[in-house]
Amino acid sequence: MSERFYSDARLYDRLFPGGEPAADFYKAQADRQSGTVLELGCGTGHKLIPIASDGHPCTGLELAPEMLAEAQRKAHERGVEVEWVQGDMRDFHLGRTFDLVFIAANSLLHLHETADLLSCFRCVRAHLAPGARFFFDVFNPNVRFLADADGVRRTRDSLSFADPDRGKSQG
Ligand SMILES: C[S@@+](CC[C@H](N)C(=O)[O-])C[C@H]1O[C@@H](n2cnc3c(N)ncnc32)[C@H](O)[C@@H]1O
């Protein structure tokens, strides 16, 4: 499923234009940590291009060649230097370590098997310099919210999120 979903990188960027608070979070971590940065599942570079613009040496590893090509195109257009690597976060060997490694925007949830998560984390560990930090974000679904699903498929425009714990609606 992820291969087809990520085969149209420009469509991905239209659906998810970036600039969200998470981008600021990762940028702040890169500033705080300083040094070299590796993002796994970097997509079209939403997080990594702004970090590289700040002068941090950045490497982005990504499975989908289409996403990687778009990341490369955008970085080039903005005159930003990033090392782009096509690869699988479950099995990569870059031959050096990094000061900050991160996996953003639920990308880790593409790994469904425990063995895949373990091999990814083992690879991450092998790429961490002394004192390095590793961050990832994944959404934390509310079981009650999921159990209430009515089976109706809705378009993105009509979606709204109601937090059952707060009883408040957010568009
Ligand atoms: C939700 S997108 C996030 C992209 C980017 N990190 C961002 O913040 O916009 C998930 C990305 O992970 C990539 N991906 C999925 N499985 C992967 C794997 N095993 N190794 C490397 N990248 C993978 C997808 O191709 C996709 O570009």
PDB file of C-alpha atoms and ligand atoms in Angstrom:
ATOM      1  CA  MET A   1       0.000   0.000   0.000  1.00  0.00           C
ATOM      2  CA  SER A   2       2.744   2.471   0.903  1.00  0.00           C
ATOM      3  CA  GLU A   3       4.501   1.951  -2.438  1.00  0.00           C
ATOM      4  CA  ARG A   4       1.440   3.121  -4.404  1.00  0.00           C
ATOM      5  CA  PHE A   5       0.626   5.886  -1.978  1.00  0.00           C
ATOM      6  CA  TYR A   6       4.114   7.354  -2.255  1.00  0.00           C
ATOM      7  CA  SER A   7       4.491   6.999  -6.022  1.00  0.00           C
ATOM      8  CA  ASP A   8       3.068  10.493  -6.684  1.00  0.00           C
ATOM      9  CA  ALA A   9       5.290  12.761  -4.640  1.00  0.00           C
ATOM     10  CA  ARG A  10       3.751  16.026  -5.853  1.00  0.00           C
ATOM     11  CA  LEU A  11       0.291  14.809  -4.907  1.00  0.00           C
ATOM     12  CA  TYR A  12       1.687  13.859  -1.497  1.00  0.00           C
ATOM     13  CA  ASP A  13       2.992  17.387  -1.078  1.00  0.00           C
ATOM     14  CA  ARG A  14      -0.368  18.840  -2.060  1.00  0.00           C
ATOM     15  CA  LEU A  15      -2.150  16.656   0.489  1.00  0.00           C
ATOM     16  CA  PHE A  16       0.470  17.253   3.176  1.00  0.00           C
ATOM     17  CA  PRO A  17       2.055  20.632   2.476  1.00  0.00           C
ATOM     18  CA  GLY A  18       4.295  20.570   5.564  1.00  0.00           C
ATOM     19  CA  GLY A  19       5.100  23.549   7.745  1.00  0.00           C
ATOM     20  CA  GLU A  20       3.385  21.874  10.673  1.00  0.00           C
ATOM     21  CA  PRO A  21       4.544  22.215  14.321  1.00  0.00           C
ATOM     22  CA  ALA A  22       6.375  18.884  14.018  1.00  0.00           C
ATOM     23  CA  ALA A  23       8.767  20.489  11.513  1.00  0.00           C
ATOM     24  CA  ASP A  24       9.605  23.150  14.125  1.00  0.00           C
ATOM     25  CA  PHE A  25      10.062  20.431  16.734  1.00  0.00           C
ATOM     26  CA  TYR A  26      12.650  18.532  14.679  1.00  0.00           C
ATOM     27  CA  LYS A  27      14.394  21.753  13.647  1.00  0.00           C
ATOM     28  CA  ALA A  28      14.689  22.716  17.325  1.00  0.00           C
ATOM     29  CA  GLN A  29      16.164  19.291  18.147  1.00  0.00           C
ATOM     30  CA  ALA A  30      18.747  19.679  15.378  1.00  0.00           C
ATOM     31  CA  ASP A  31      19.702  23.139  16.686  1.00  0.00           C
ATOM     32  CA  ARG A  32      19.917  21.827  20.239  1.00  0.00           C
ATOM     33  CA  GLN A  33      21.938  18.745  19.346  1.00  0.00           C
ATOM     34  CA  SER A  34      24.020  20.315  16.572  1.00  0.00           C
ATOM     35  CA  GLY A  35      26.161  18.129  14.321  1.00  0.00           C
ATOM     36  CA  THR A  36      25.070  15.646  11.690  1.00  0.00           C
ATOM     37  CA  VAL A  37      21.445  14.683  11.111  1.00  0.00           C
ATOM     38  CA  LEU A  38      19.905  11.552   9.602  1.00  0.00           C
ATOM     39  CA  GLU A  39      16.205  11.263   8.813  1.00  0.00           C
ATOM     40  CA  LEU A  40      14.780   7.828   7.967  1.00  0.00           C
ATOM     41  CA  GLY A  41      11.735   7.850   5.682  1.00  0.00           C
ATOM     42  CA  CYS A  42      12.469  11.464   4.792  1.00  0.00           C
ATOM     43  CA  GLY A  43       9.814  11.622   2.057  1.00  0.00           C
ATOM     44  CA  THR A  44      10.014  14.834   0.043  1.00  0.00           C
ATOM     45  CA  GLY A  45      12.152  16.545   2.666  1.00  0.00           C
ATOM     46  CA  HIS A  46       9.543  18.513   4.660  1.00  0.00           C
ATOM     47  CA  LYS A  47      11.600  18.238   7.828  1.00  0.00           C
ATOM     48  CA  LEU A  48      15.104  17.828   6.461  1.00  0.00           C
ATOM     49  CA  ILE A  49      15.322  20.689   3.950  1.00  0.00           C
ATOM     50  CA  PRO A  50      14.616  23.392   6.589  1.00  0.00           C
ATOM     51  CA  ILE A  51      17.150  21.743   8.927  1.00  0.00           C
ATOM     52  CA  ALA A  52      19.780  21.649   6.175  1.00  0.00           C
ATOM     53  CA  SER A  53      18.976  25.301   5.366  1.00  0.00           C
ATOM     54  CA  ASP A  54      20.148  26.124   8.886  1.00  0.00           C
ATOM     55  CA  GLY A  55      23.559  24.677   8.039  1.00  0.00           C
ATOM     56  CA  HIS A  56      23.303  21.233   9.635  1.00  0.00           C
ATOM     57  CA  PRO A  57      24.883  18.470   7.505  1.00  0.00           C
ATOM     58  CA  CYS A  58      21.873  16.296   6.619  1.00  0.00           C
ATOM     59  CA  THR A  59      21.282  12.856   5.171  1.00  0.00           C
ATOM     60  CA  GLY A  60      17.837  11.613   4.180  1.00  0.00           C
ATOM     61  CA  LEU A  61      17.112   7.922   3.661  1.00  0.00           C
ATOM     62  CA  GLU A  62      13.929   7.036   1.801  1.00  0.00           C
ATOM     63  CA  LEU A  63      12.437   3.900   0.265  1.00  0.00           C
ATOM     64  CA  ALA A  64      10.320   5.440  -2.525  1.00  0.00           C
ATOM     65  CA  PRO A  65      12.422   6.736  -5.438  1.00  0.00           C
ATOM     66  CA  GLU A  66       9.638   9.158  -6.437  1.00  0.00           C
ATOM     67  CA  MET A  67       9.633  10.806  -3.004  1.00  0.00           C
ATOM     68  CA  LEU A  68      13.406  10.981  -3.013  1.00  0.00           C
ATOM     69  CA  ALA A  69      13.489  12.555  -6.482  1.00  0.00           C
ATOM     70  CA  GLU A  70      11.044  15.253  -5.366  1.00  0.00           C
ATOM     71  CA  ALA A  71      13.089  15.915  -2.216  1.00  0.00           C
ATOM     72  CA  GLN A  72      16.186  16.260  -4.376  1.00  0.00           C
ATOM     73  CA  ARG A  73      14.404  18.602  -6.790  1.00  0.00           C
ATOM     74  CA  LYS A  74      13.148  20.864  -3.982  1.00  0.00           C
ATOM     75  CA  ALA A  75      16.510  21.004  -2.243  1.00  0.00           C
ATOM     76  CA  HIS A  76      18.242  21.853  -5.506  1.00  0.00           C
ATOM     77  CA  GLU A  77      15.660  24.555  -6.260  1.00  0.00           C
ATOM     78  CA  ARG A  78      16.322  26.102  -2.839  1.00  0.00           C
ATOM     79  CA  GLY A  79      20.081  25.744  -3.122  1.00  0.00           C
ATOM     80  CA  VAL A  80      20.217  23.442  -0.101  1.00  0.00           C
ATOM     81  CA  GLU A  81      22.790  20.675   0.207  1.00  0.00           C
ATOM     82  CA  VAL A  82      21.438  17.314   1.480  1.00  0.00           C
ATOM     83  CA  GLU A  83      22.738  13.799   0.944  1.00  0.00           C
ATOM     84  CA  TRP A  84      19.788  11.760  -0.354  1.00  0.00           C
ATOM     85  CA  VAL A  85      20.025   7.973  -0.093  1.00  0.00           C
ATOM     86  CA  GLN A  86      17.560   5.449  -1.396  1.00  0.00           C
ATOM     87  CA  GLY A  87      17.267   2.706   1.176  1.00  0.00           C
ATOM     88  CA  ASP A  88      15.171   0.781   3.644  1.00  0.00           C
ATOM     89  CA  MET A  89      15.088   1.850   7.274  1.00  0.00           C
ATOM     90  CA  ARG A  90      14.937  -1.851   8.230  1.00  0.00           C
ATOM     91  CA  ASP A  91      18.352  -2.538   6.763  1.00  0.00           C
ATOM     92  CA  PHE A  92      20.802   0.274   6.061  1.00  0.00           C
ATOM     93  CA  HIS A  93      24.537   0.660   6.479  1.00  0.00           C
ATOM     94  CA  LEU A  94      25.832   4.154   5.844  1.00  0.00           C
ATOM     95  CA  GLY A  95      29.273   3.496   7.268  1.00  0.00           C
ATOM     96  CA  ARG A  96      29.255   6.411   9.725  1.00  0.00           C
ATOM     97  CA  THR A  97      27.419   7.735  12.737  1.00  0.00           C
ATOM     98  CA  PHE A  98      25.175  10.773  13.268  1.00  0.00           C
ATOM     99  CA  ASP A  99      24.454  13.155  16.131  1.00  0.00           C
ATOM    100  CA  LEU A 100      20.717  13.148  15.573  1.00  0.00           C
ATOM    101  CA  VAL A 101      18.603  10.436  13.967  1.00  0.00           C
ATOM    102  CA  PHE A 102      14.856  10.819  13.583  1.00  0.00           C
ATOM    103  CA  ILE A 103      11.811   9.177  12.013  1.00  0.00           C
ATOM    104  CA  ALA A 104       8.988  11.683  11.589  1.00  0.00           C
ATOM    105  CA  ALA A 105       5.317  11.828  10.666  1.00  0.00           C
ATOM    106  CA  ASN A 106       4.340   8.271  11.636  1.00  0.00           C
ATOM    107  CA  SER A 107       6.797   6.800   9.110  1.00  0.00           C
ATOM    108  CA  LEU A 108       7.742   4.133  11.639  1.00  0.00           C
ATOM    109  CA  LEU A 109       4.169   2.818  11.456  1.00  0.00           C
ATOM    110  CA  HIS A 110       4.985   1.450   8.011  1.00  0.00           C
ATOM    111  CA  LEU A 111       6.867  -1.302   9.827  1.00  0.00           C
ATOM    112  CA  HIS A 112       4.229  -3.787  10.902  1.00  0.00           C
ATOM    113  CA  GLU A 113       6.296  -6.700  12.142  1.00  0.00           C
ATOM    114  CA  THR A 114       8.207  -6.817  15.394  1.00  0.00           C
ATOM    115  CA  ALA A 115      11.227  -8.185  13.504  1.00  0.00           C
ATOM    116  CA  ASP A 116      11.161  -5.138  11.194  1.00  0.00           C
ATOM    117  CA  LEU A 117      11.014  -2.721  14.120  1.00  0.00           C
ATOM    118  CA  LEU A 118      13.876  -4.518  15.823  1.00  0.00           C
ATOM    119  CA  SER A 119      16.068  -4.503  12.740  1.00  0.00           C
ATOM    120  CA  CYS A 120      15.317  -0.813  12.196  1.00  0.00           C
ATOM    121  CA  PHE A 121      16.224   0.045  15.798  1.00  0.00           C
ATOM    122  CA  ARG A 122      19.390  -2.061  15.551  1.00  0.00           C
ATOM    123  CA  CYS A 123      20.424  -0.151  12.436  1.00  0.00           C
ATOM    124  CA  VAL A 124      19.627   3.142  14.159  1.00  0.00           C
ATOM    125  CA  ARG A 125      21.762   2.165  17.157  1.00  0.00           C
ATOM    126  CA  ALA A 126      24.691   1.341  14.862  1.00  0.00           C
ATOM    127  CA  HIS A 127      24.424   4.854  13.368  1.00  0.00           C
ATOM    128  CA  LEU A 128      24.330   6.815  16.649  1.00  0.00           C
ATOM    129  CA  ALA A 129      27.466   8.755  17.569  1.00  0.00           C
ATOM    130  CA  PRO A 130      28.377   8.982  21.282  1.00  0.00           C
ATOM    131  CA  GLY A 131      25.883  11.361  22.902  1.00  0.00           C
ATOM    132  CA  ALA A 132      23.556  11.218  19.895  1.00  0.00           C
ATOM    133  CA  ARG A 133      19.783  11.370  20.187  1.00  0.00           C
ATOM    134  CA  PHE A 134      17.120   9.354  18.393  1.00  0.00           C
ATOM    135  CA  PHE A 135      13.564  10.693  18.044  1.00  0.00           C
ATOM    136  CA  PHE A 136      10.466   9.331  16.397  1.00  0.00           C
ATOM    137  CA  ASP A 137       6.814  10.252  16.480  1.00  0.00           C
ATOM    138  CA  VAL A 138       3.828   7.967  16.055  1.00  0.00           C
ATOM    139  CA  PHE A 139       0.194   8.775  16.635  1.00  0.00           C
ATOM    140  CA  ASN A 140      -1.448   7.119  19.565  1.00  0.00           C
ATOM    141  CA  PRO A 141      -4.935   6.035  18.541  1.00  0.00           C
ATOM    142  CA  ASN A 142      -7.705   6.185  21.091  1.00  0.00           C
ATOM    143  CA  VAL A 143      -9.207   2.682  21.296  1.00  0.00           C
ATOM    144  CA  ARG A 144     -12.678   3.985  22.172  1.00  0.00           C
ATOM    145  CA  PHE A 145     -12.581   6.344  19.188  1.00  0.00           C
ATOM    146  CA  LEU A 146     -11.570   3.511  16.835  1.00  0.00           C
ATOM    147  CA  ALA A 147     -14.223   1.179  18.251  1.00  0.00           C
ATOM    148  CA  ASP A 148     -16.885   3.757  17.391  1.00  0.00           C
ATOM    149  CA  ALA A 149     -16.000   3.600  13.658  1.00  0.00           C
ATOM    150  CA  ASP A 150     -19.167   3.297  11.555  1.00  0.00           C
ATOM    151  CA  GLY A 151     -17.492   1.852   8.447  1.00  0.00           C
ATOM    152  CA  VAL A 152     -18.299   4.894   6.272  1.00  0.00           C
ATOM    153  CA  ARG A 153     -15.386   6.153   4.195  1.00  0.00           C
ATOM    154  CA  ARG A 154     -15.175   9.965   4.195  1.00  0.00           C
ATOM    155  CA  THR A 155     -13.166  12.391   2.093  1.00  0.00           C
ATOM    156  CA  ARG A 156     -10.406  14.340   3.744  1.00  0.00           C
ATOM    157  CA  ASP A 157     -12.402  17.608   3.446  1.00  0.00           C
ATOM    158  CA  SER A 158     -15.296  16.296   5.465  1.00  0.00           C
ATOM    159  CA  LEU A 159     -13.116  14.899   8.245  1.00  0.00           C
ATOM    160  CA  SER A 160     -13.111  16.414  11.657  1.00  0.00           C
ATOM    161  CA  PHE A 161     -11.617  15.080  14.818  1.00  0.00           C
ATOM    162  CA  ALA A 162     -13.573  14.802  18.020  1.00  0.00           C
ATOM    163  CA  ASP A 163     -11.478  13.913  21.018  1.00  0.00           C
ATOM    164  CA  PRO A 164     -13.736  11.584  23.026  1.00  0.00           C
ATOM    165  CA  ASP A 165     -11.784  12.369  26.188  1.00  0.00           C
ATOM    166  CA  ARG A 166     -12.519  16.065  25.947  1.00  0.00           C
ATOM    167  CA  GLY A 167     -15.792  16.114  24.052  1.00  0.00           C
ATOM    168  CA  LYS A 168     -14.486  19.012  21.964  1.00  0.00           C
ATOM    169  CA  SER A 169     -14.502  19.225  18.152  1.00  0.00           C
ATOM    170  CA  GLN A 170     -11.506  20.362  16.144  1.00  0.00           C
ATOM    171  CA  GLY A 171     -11.743  20.914  12.366  1.00  0.00           C
TER     172      GLY A 171
HETATM  173  C1  LIG B   1       4.234   9.713   6.150  1.00  0.00           C
HETATM  174  S1  LIG B   1       5.587   9.826   5.035  1.00  0.00           S
HETATM  175  C2  LIG B   1       6.598  10.965   5.924  1.00  0.00           C
HETATM  176  C3  LIG B   1       7.599  11.655   5.065  1.00  0.00           C
HETATM  177  C4  LIG B   1       8.471  12.684   5.795  1.00  0.00           C
HETATM  178  N1  LIG B   1       9.183  12.100   6.910  1.00  0.00           N
HETATM  179  C5  LIG B   1       7.670  13.863   6.288  1.00  0.00           C
HETATM  180  O1  LIG B   1       7.744  14.180   7.477  1.00  0.00           O
HETATM  181  O2  LIG B   1       6.974  14.463   5.469  1.00  0.00           O
HETATM  182  C6  LIG B   1       6.399   8.252   5.279  1.00  0.00           C
HETATM  183  C7  LIG B   1       7.610   8.027   4.416  1.00  0.00           C
HETATM  184  O3  LIG B   1       8.291   6.861   4.855  1.00  0.00           O
HETATM  185  C8  LIG B   1       8.758   6.160   3.702  1.00  0.00           C
HETATM  186  N2  LIG B   1       8.982   4.751   4.050  1.00  0.00           N
HETATM  187  C9  LIG B   1       8.058   3.791   4.278  1.00  0.00           C
HETATM  188  N3  LIG B   1       8.645   2.629   4.591  1.00  0.00           N
HETATM  189  C10 LIG B   1       9.992   2.864   4.548  1.00  0.00           C
HETATM  190  C11 LIG B   1      11.137   2.049   4.780  1.00  0.00           C
HETATM  191  N4  LIG B   1      11.020   0.753   5.101  1.00  0.00           N
HETATM  192  N5  LIG B   1      12.359   2.621   4.670  1.00  0.00           N
HETATM  193  C12 LIG B   1      12.490   3.931   4.324  1.00  0.00           C
HETATM  194  N6  LIG B   1      11.438   4.751   4.086  1.00  0.00           N
HETATM  195  C13 LIG B   1      10.209   4.224   4.201  1.00  0.00           C
HETATM  196  C14 LIG B   1       7.650   6.361   2.676  1.00  0.00           C
HETATM  197  O4  LIG B   1       8.072   6.063   1.364  1.00  0.00           O
HETATM  198  C15 LIG B   1       7.298   7.825   2.929  1.00  0.00           C
HETATM  199  O5  LIG B   1       8.054   8.707   2.151  1.00  0.00           O
END
